[in-house]
Backbone as XML, in Angstrom:
<?xml version="1.0"?>
<chain id="A" units="angstrom">
  <residue number="1" name="UNK">
    <atom name="N" x="6.302" y="12.722" z="0.128"/>
    <atom name="CA" x="4.963" y="12.427" z="-0.334"/>
    <atom name="C" x="4.242" y="11.592" z="0.725"/>
  </residue>
  <residue number="2" name="UNK">
    <atom name="N" x="3.052" y="11.995" z="1.061"/>
    <atom name="CA" x="2.240" y="11.229" z="2.009"/>
    <atom name="C" x="1.274" y="10.342" z="1.236"/>
  </residue>
  <residue number="3" name="UNK">
    <atom name="N" x="1.215" y="9.098" z="1.644"/>
    <atom name="CA" x="0.332" y="8.129" z="1.012"/>
    <atom name="C" x="-1.064" y="8.295" z="1.581"/>
  </residue>
  <residue number="4" name="UNK">
    <atom name="N" x="-2.058" y="8.314" z="0.703"/>
    <atom name="CA" x="-3.455" y="8.411" z="1.116"/>
    <atom name="C" x="-4.221" y="7.157" z="0.735"/>
  </residue>
  <residue number="5" name="UNK">
    <atom name="N" x="-5.343" y="6.940" z="1.419"/>
    <atom name="CA" x="-6.111" y="5.722" z="1.167"/>
    <atom name="C" x="-6.803" y="5.714" z="-0.185"/>
  </residue>
  <residue number="6" name="UNK">
    <atom name="N" x="-6.847" y="6.862" z="-0.860"/>
    <atom name="CA" x="-7.467" y="6.923" z="-2.181"/>
    <atom name="C" x="-6.473" y="6.661" z="-3.310"/>
  </residue>
  <residue number="7" name="UNK">
    <atom name="N" x="-5.196" y="6.460" z="-2.966"/>
    <atom name="CA" x="-4.197" y="6.127" z="-3.988"/>
    <atom name="C" x="-4.388" y="4.672" z="-4.408"/>
  </residue>
  <residue number="8" name="UNK">
    <atom name="N" x="-4.184" y="4.405" z="-5.686"/>
    <atom name="CA" x="-4.277" y="3.020" z="-6.138"/>
    <atom name="C" x="-2.972" y="2.288" z="-5.851"/>
  </residue>
  <residue number="9" name="UNK">
    <atom name="N" x="-3.067" y="0.979" z="-5.806"/>
    <atom name="CA" x="-1.873" y="0.162" z="-5.609"/>
    <atom name="C" x="-0.888" y="0.440" z="-6.746"/>
  </residue>
  <residue number="10" name="UNK">
    <atom name="N" x="-1.401" y="0.585" z="-7.950"/>
    <atom name="CA" x="-0.547" y="0.898" z="-9.103"/>
    <atom name="C" x="0.192" y="2.208" z="-8.922"/>
  </residue>
  <residue number="11" name="UNK">
    <atom name="N" x="-0.494" y="3.253" z="-8.431"/>
    <atom name="CA" x="0.151" y="4.548" z="-8.187"/>
    <atom name="C" x="1.251" y="4.409" z="-7.132"/>
  </residue>
  <residue number="12" name="UNK">
    <atom name="N" x="0.950" y="3.659" z="-6.075"/>
    <atom name="CA" x="1.947" y="3.462" z="-5.018"/>
    <atom name="C" x="3.196" y="2.786" z="-5.565"/>
  </residue>
  <residue number="13" name="UNK">
    <atom name="N" x="2.996" y="1.745" z="-6.357"/>
    <atom name="CA" x="4.131" y="0.999" z="-6.887"/>
    <atom name="C" x="4.907" y="1.803" z="-7.924"/>
  </residue>
  <residue number="14" name="UNK">
    <atom name="N" x="4.222" y="2.669" z="-8.674"/>
    <atom name="CA" x="4.927" y="3.525" z="-9.624"/>
    <atom name="C" x="5.746" y="4.580" z="-8.893"/>
  </residue>
  <residue number="15" name="UNK">
    <atom name="N" x="5.274" y="5.015" z="-7.742"/>
    <atom name="CA" x="5.996" y="5.996" z="-6.939"/>
    <atom name="C" x="7.266" y="5.382" z="-6.380"/>
  </residue>
  <residue number="16" name="UNK">
    <atom name="N" x="7.130" y="4.149" z="-5.859"/>
    <atom name="CA" x="8.287" y="3.459" z="-5.279"/>
    <atom name="C" x="7.983" y="1.964" z="-5.252"/>
  </residue>
  <residue number="17" name="UNK">
    <atom name="N" x="8.654" y="1.210" z="-6.094"/>
    <atom name="CA" x="8.397" y="-0.241" z="-6.205"/>
    <atom name="C" x="8.603" y="-0.978" z="-4.883"/>
  </residue>
  <residue number="18" name="UNK">
    <atom name="N" x="9.487" y="-0.455" z="-4.048"/>
    <atom name="CA" x="9.777" y="-1.145" z="-2.790"/>
    <atom name="C" x="8.615" y="-1.077" z="-1.797"/>
  </residue>
  <residue number="19" name="UNK">
    <atom name="N" x="7.602" y="-0.266" z="-2.070"/>
    <atom name="CA" x="6.400" y="-0.232" z="-1.228"/>
    <atom name="C" x="5.705" y="-1.596" z="-1.276"/>
  </residue>
  <residue number="20" name="UNK">
    <atom name="N" x="5.907" y="-2.325" z="-2.369"/>
    <atom name="CA" x="5.338" y="-3.674" z="-2.481"/>
    <atom name="C" x="5.773" y="-4.565" z="-1.332"/>
  </residue>
  <residue number="21" name="UNK">
    <atom name="N" x="7.002" y="-4.388" z="-0.867"/>
    <atom name="CA" x="7.508" y="-5.171" z="0.251"/>
    <atom name="C" x="6.699" y="-4.871" z="1.521"/>
  </residue>
  <residue number="22" name="UNK">
    <atom name="N" x="6.378" y="-3.602" z="1.748"/>
    <atom name="CA" x="5.594" y="-3.212" z="2.927"/>
    <atom name="C" x="4.189" y="-3.804" z="2.839"/>
  </residue>
  <residue number="23" name="UNK">
    <atom name="N" x="3.606" y="-3.752" z="1.646"/>
    <atom name="CA" x="2.275" y="-4.331" z="1.456"/>
    <atom name="C" x="2.292" y="-5.828" z="1.751"/>
  </residue>
  <residue number="24" name="UNK">
    <atom name="N" x="3.305" y="-6.523" z="1.237"/>
    <atom name="CA" x="3.396" y="-7.965" z="1.464"/>
    <atom name="C" x="3.660" y="-8.294" z="2.925"/>
  </residue>
  <residue number="25" name="UNK">
    <atom name="N" x="4.471" y="-7.498" z="3.595"/>
    <atom name="CA" x="4.736" y="-7.720" z="5.019"/>
    <atom name="C" x="3.466" y="-7.558" z="5.852"/>
  </residue>
  <residue number="26" name="UNK">
    <atom name="N" x="2.531" y="-6.774" z="5.344"/>
    <atom name="CA" x="1.267" y="-6.569" z="6.042"/>
    <atom name="C" x="0.207" y="-7.586" z="5.636"/>
  </residue>
  <residue number="27" name="UNK">
    <atom name="N" x="0.567" y="-8.545" z="4.772"/>
    <atom name="CA" x="-0.359" y="-9.608" z="4.395"/>
    <atom name="C" x="-1.046" y="-9.427" z="3.062"/>
  </residue>
  <residue number="28" name="UNK">
    <atom name="N" x="-0.663" y="-8.415" z="2.309"/>
    <atom name="CA" x="-1.262" y="-8.178" z="1.000"/>
    <atom name="C" x="-0.322" y="-8.774" z="-0.055"/>
  </residue>
  <residue number="29" name="UNK">
    <atom name="N" x="-0.513" y="-10.049" z="-0.343"/>
    <atom name="CA" x="0.411" y="-10.774" z="-1.219"/>
    <atom name="C" x="0.026" y="-10.727" z="-2.696"/>
  </residue>
  <residue number="30" name="UNK">
    <atom name="N" x="-1.016" y="-9.989" z="-3.024"/>
    <atom name="CA" x="-1.475" y="-9.963" z="-4.420"/>
    <atom name="C" x="-1.047" y="-8.695" z="-5.149"/>
  </residue>
  <residue number="31" name="UNK">
    <atom name="N" x="0.009" y="-8.045" z="-4.704"/>
    <atom name="CA" x="0.407" y="-6.770" z="-5.314"/>
    <atom name="C" x="0.751" y="-6.903" z="-6.794"/>
  </residue>
  <residue number="32" name="UNK">
    <atom name="N" x="1.111" y="-8.084" z="-7.233"/>
    <atom name="CA" x="1.424" y="-8.292" z="-8.649"/>
    <atom name="C" x="0.217" y="-8.621" z="-9.497"/>
  </residue>
  <residue number="33" name="UNK">
    <atom name="N" x="-0.926" y="-8.820" z="-8.879"/>
    <atom name="CA" x="-2.159" y="-9.170" z="-9.601"/>
    <atom name="C" x="-2.617" y="-7.975" z="-10.439"/>
  </residue>
  <residue number="34" name="UNK">
    <atom name="N" x="-2.959" y="-8.190" z="-11.693"/>
    <atom name="CA" x="-3.387" y="-7.068" z="-12.543"/>
    <atom name="C" x="-4.570" y="-6.282" z="-11.988"/>
  </residue>
  <residue number="35" name="UNK">
    <atom name="N" x="-5.511" y="-6.952" z="-11.341"/>
    <atom name="CA" x="-6.665" y="-6.218" z="-10.812"/>
    <atom name="C" x="-6.298" y="-5.385" z="-9.589"/>
  </residue>
  <residue number="36" name="UNK">
    <atom name="N" x="-5.250" y="-5.761" z="-8.869"/>
    <atom name="CA" x="-4.832" y="-5.010" z="-7.688"/>
    <atom name="C" x="-4.346" y="-3.616" z="-8.061"/>
  </residue>
  <residue number="37" name="UNK">
    <atom name="N" x="-3.766" y="-3.465" z="-9.228"/>
    <atom name="CA" x="-3.208" y="-2.181" z="-9.640"/>
    <atom name="C" x="-4.256" y="-1.071" z="-9.669"/>
  </residue>
  <residue number="38" name="UNK">
    <atom name="N" x="-5.505" y="-1.419" z="-9.960"/>
    <atom name="CA" x="-6.570" y="-0.423" z="-10.048"/>
    <atom name="C" x="-7.327" y="-0.209" z="-8.755"/>
  </residue>
  <residue number="39" name="UNK">
    <atom name="N" x="-7.043" y="-1.019" z="-7.744"/>
    <atom name="CA" x="-7.718" y="-0.865" z="-6.458"/>
    <atom name="C" x="-7.063" y="0.232" z="-5.642"/>
  </residue>
  <residue number="40" name="UNK">
    <atom name="N" x="-7.877" y="0.978" z="-4.911"/>
    <atom name="CA" x="-7.294" y="1.945" z="-3.987"/>
    <atom name="C" x="-6.748" y="1.191" z="-2.791"/>
  </residue>
  <residue number="41" name="UNK">
    <atom name="N" x="-5.905" y="1.863" z="-2.050"/>
    <atom name="CA" x="-5.347" y="1.256" z="-0.846"/>
    <atom name="C" x="-6.476" y="0.884" z="0.114"/>
  </residue>
  <residue number="42" name="UNK">
    <atom name="N" x="-7.472" y="1.741" z="0.197"/>
    <atom name="CA" x="-8.615" y="1.474" z="1.082"/>
    <atom name="C" x="-9.398" y="0.243" z="0.623"/>
  </residue>
  <residue number="43" name="UNK">
    <atom name="N" x="-9.658" y="0.136" z="-0.682"/>
    <atom name="CA" x="-10.381" y="-1.029" z="-1.207"/>
    <atom name="C" x="-9.602" y="-2.312" z="-0.968"/>
  </residue>
  <residue number="44" name="UNK">
    <atom name="N" x="-8.304" y="-2.270" z="-1.231"/>
    <atom name="CA" x="-7.476" y="-3.464" z="-1.051"/>
    <atom name="C" x="-7.418" y="-3.864" z="0.420"/>
  </residue>
  <residue number="45" name="UNK">
    <atom name="N" x="-7.308" y="-2.890" z="1.307"/>
    <atom name="CA" x="-7.281" y="-3.180" z="2.743"/>
    <atom name="C" x="-8.600" y="-3.815" z="3.178"/>
  </residue>
  <residue number="46" name="UNK">
    <atom name="N" x="-9.703" y="-3.304" z="2.674"/>
    <atom name="CA" x="-11.019" y="-3.850" z="3.014"/>
    <atom name="C" x="-11.146" y="-5.299" z="2.569"/>
  </residue>
  <residue number="47" name="UNK">
    <atom name="N" x="-10.731" y="-5.584" z="1.351"/>
    <atom name="CA" x="-10.799" y="-6.945" z="0.808"/>
    <atom name="C" x="-9.952" y="-7.910" z="1.635"/>
  </residue>
  <residue number="48" name="UNK">
    <atom name="N" x="-8.829" y="-7.424" z="2.144"/>
    <atom name="CA" x="-7.908" y="-8.280" z="2.888"/>
    <atom name="C" x="-8.106" y="-8.209" z="4.407"/>
  </residue>
  <residue number="49" name="UNK">
    <atom name="N" x="-9.137" y="-7.493" z="4.843"/>
    <atom name="CA" x="-9.422" y="-7.394" z="6.270"/>
    <atom name="C" x="-8.361" y="-6.655" z="7.056"/>
  </residue>
  <residue number="50" name="UNK">
    <atom name="N" x="-7.778" y="-5.640" z="6.439"/>
    <atom name="CA" x="-6.698" y="-4.878" z="7.071"/>
    <atom name="C" x="-7.191" y="-3.517" z="7.524"/>
  </residue>
  <residue number="51" name="UNK">
    <atom name="N" x="-6.479" y="-2.961" z="8.477"/>
    <atom name="CA" x="-6.732" y="-1.602" z="8.948"/>
    <atom name="C" x="-5.995" y="-0.643" z="8.014"/>
  </residue>
  <residue number="52" name="UNK">
    <atom name="N" x="-6.735" y="0.107" z="7.214"/>
    <atom name="CA" x="-6.118" y="0.981" z="6.214"/>
    <atom name="C" x="-5.276" y="2.075" z="6.873"/>
  </residue>
  <residue number="53" name="UNK">
    <atom name="N" x="-5.680" y="2.535" z="8.039"/>
    <atom name="CA" x="-4.911" y="3.580" z="8.730"/>
    <atom name="C" x="-3.536" y="3.051" z="9.142"/>
  </residue>
  <residue number="54" name="UNK">
    <atom name="N" x="-3.479" y="1.823" z="9.657"/>
    <atom name="CA" x="-2.203" y="1.215" z="10.035"/>
    <atom name="C" x="-1.346" y="0.984" z="8.799"/>
  </residue>
  <residue number="55" name="UNK">
    <atom name="N" x="-1.969" y="0.504" z="7.732"/>
    <atom name="CA" x="-1.250" y="0.250" z="6.493"/>
    <atom name="C" x="-0.640" y="1.538" z="5.946"/>
  </residue>
  <residue number="56" name="UNK">
    <atom name="N" x="-1.426" y="2.619" z="5.931"/>
    <atom name="CA" x="-0.907" y="3.908" z="5.464"/>
    <atom name="C" x="0.241" y="4.379" z="6.350"/>
  </residue>
  <residue number="57" name="UNK">
    <atom name="N" x="0.091" y="4.215" z="7.662"/>
    <atom name="CA" x="1.153" y="4.633" z="8.585"/>
    <atom name="C" x="2.429" y="3.843" z="8.328"/>
  </residue>
  <residue number="58" name="UNK">
    <atom name="N" x="2.296" y="2.528" z="8.100"/>
    <atom name="CA" x="3.472" y="1.699" z="7.818"/>
    <atom name="C" x="4.157" y="2.128" z="6.527"/>
  </residue>
  <residue number="59" name="UNK">
    <atom name="N" x="3.374" y="2.400" z="5.496"/>
    <atom name="CA" x="3.944" y="2.811" z="4.208"/>
    <atom name="C" x="4.614" y="4.178" z="4.344"/>
  </residue>
  <residue number="60" name="UNK">
    <atom name="N" x="3.927" y="5.121" z="4.985"/>
    <atom name="CA" x="4.500" y="6.469" z="5.142"/>
    <atom name="C" x="5.758" y="6.438" z="5.988"/>
  </residue>
  <residue number="61" name="UNK">
    <atom name="N" x="5.764" y="5.610" z="7.031"/>
    <atom name="CA" x="6.961" y="5.462" z="7.865"/>
    <atom name="C" x="8.123" y="4.894" z="7.047"/>
  </residue>
  <residue number="62" name="UNK">
    <atom name="N" x="7.825" y="3.887" z="6.248"/>
    <atom name="CA" x="8.840" y="3.271" z="5.379"/>
    <atom name="C" x="9.423" y="4.312" z="4.425"/>
  </residue>
  <residue number="63" name="UNK">
    <atom name="N" x="8.553" y="5.093" z="3.786"/>
    <atom name="CA" x="9.014" y="6.078" z="2.812"/>
    <atom name="C" x="9.793" y="7.205" z="3.492"/>
  </residue>
  <residue number="64" name="UNK">
    <atom name="N" x="9.376" y="7.595" z="4.693"/>
    <atom name="CA" x="10.079" y="8.655" z="5.422"/>
    <atom name="C" x="11.498" y="8.243" z="5.791"/>
  </residue>
  <residue number="65" name="UNK">
    <atom name="N" x="11.701" y="6.959" z="6.028"/>
    <atom name="CA" x="13.021" y="6.453" z="6.432"/>
    <atom name="C" x="13.966" y="6.212" z="5.268"/>
  </residue>
  <residue number="66" name="UNK">
    <atom name="N" x="13.470" y="6.296" z="4.048"/>
    <atom name="CA" x="14.308" y="6.053" z="2.862"/>
    <atom name="C" x="15.222" y="7.232" z="2.605"/>
  </residue>
</chain>
């Protein structure tokens, strides 16, 4: 499965809970926040000043190696 920027944080975590570790390693420490679950990866990256393309690449790389 390839992660897209339109996926919500909740969808990502339901797919694989360990993706939360990748998000936190990239500086997104609010993955447990109830409002974060409804944000898309792109929205969350924007709020946190992150490059969504790099974040998606990191998540997809992590999932590919599992």
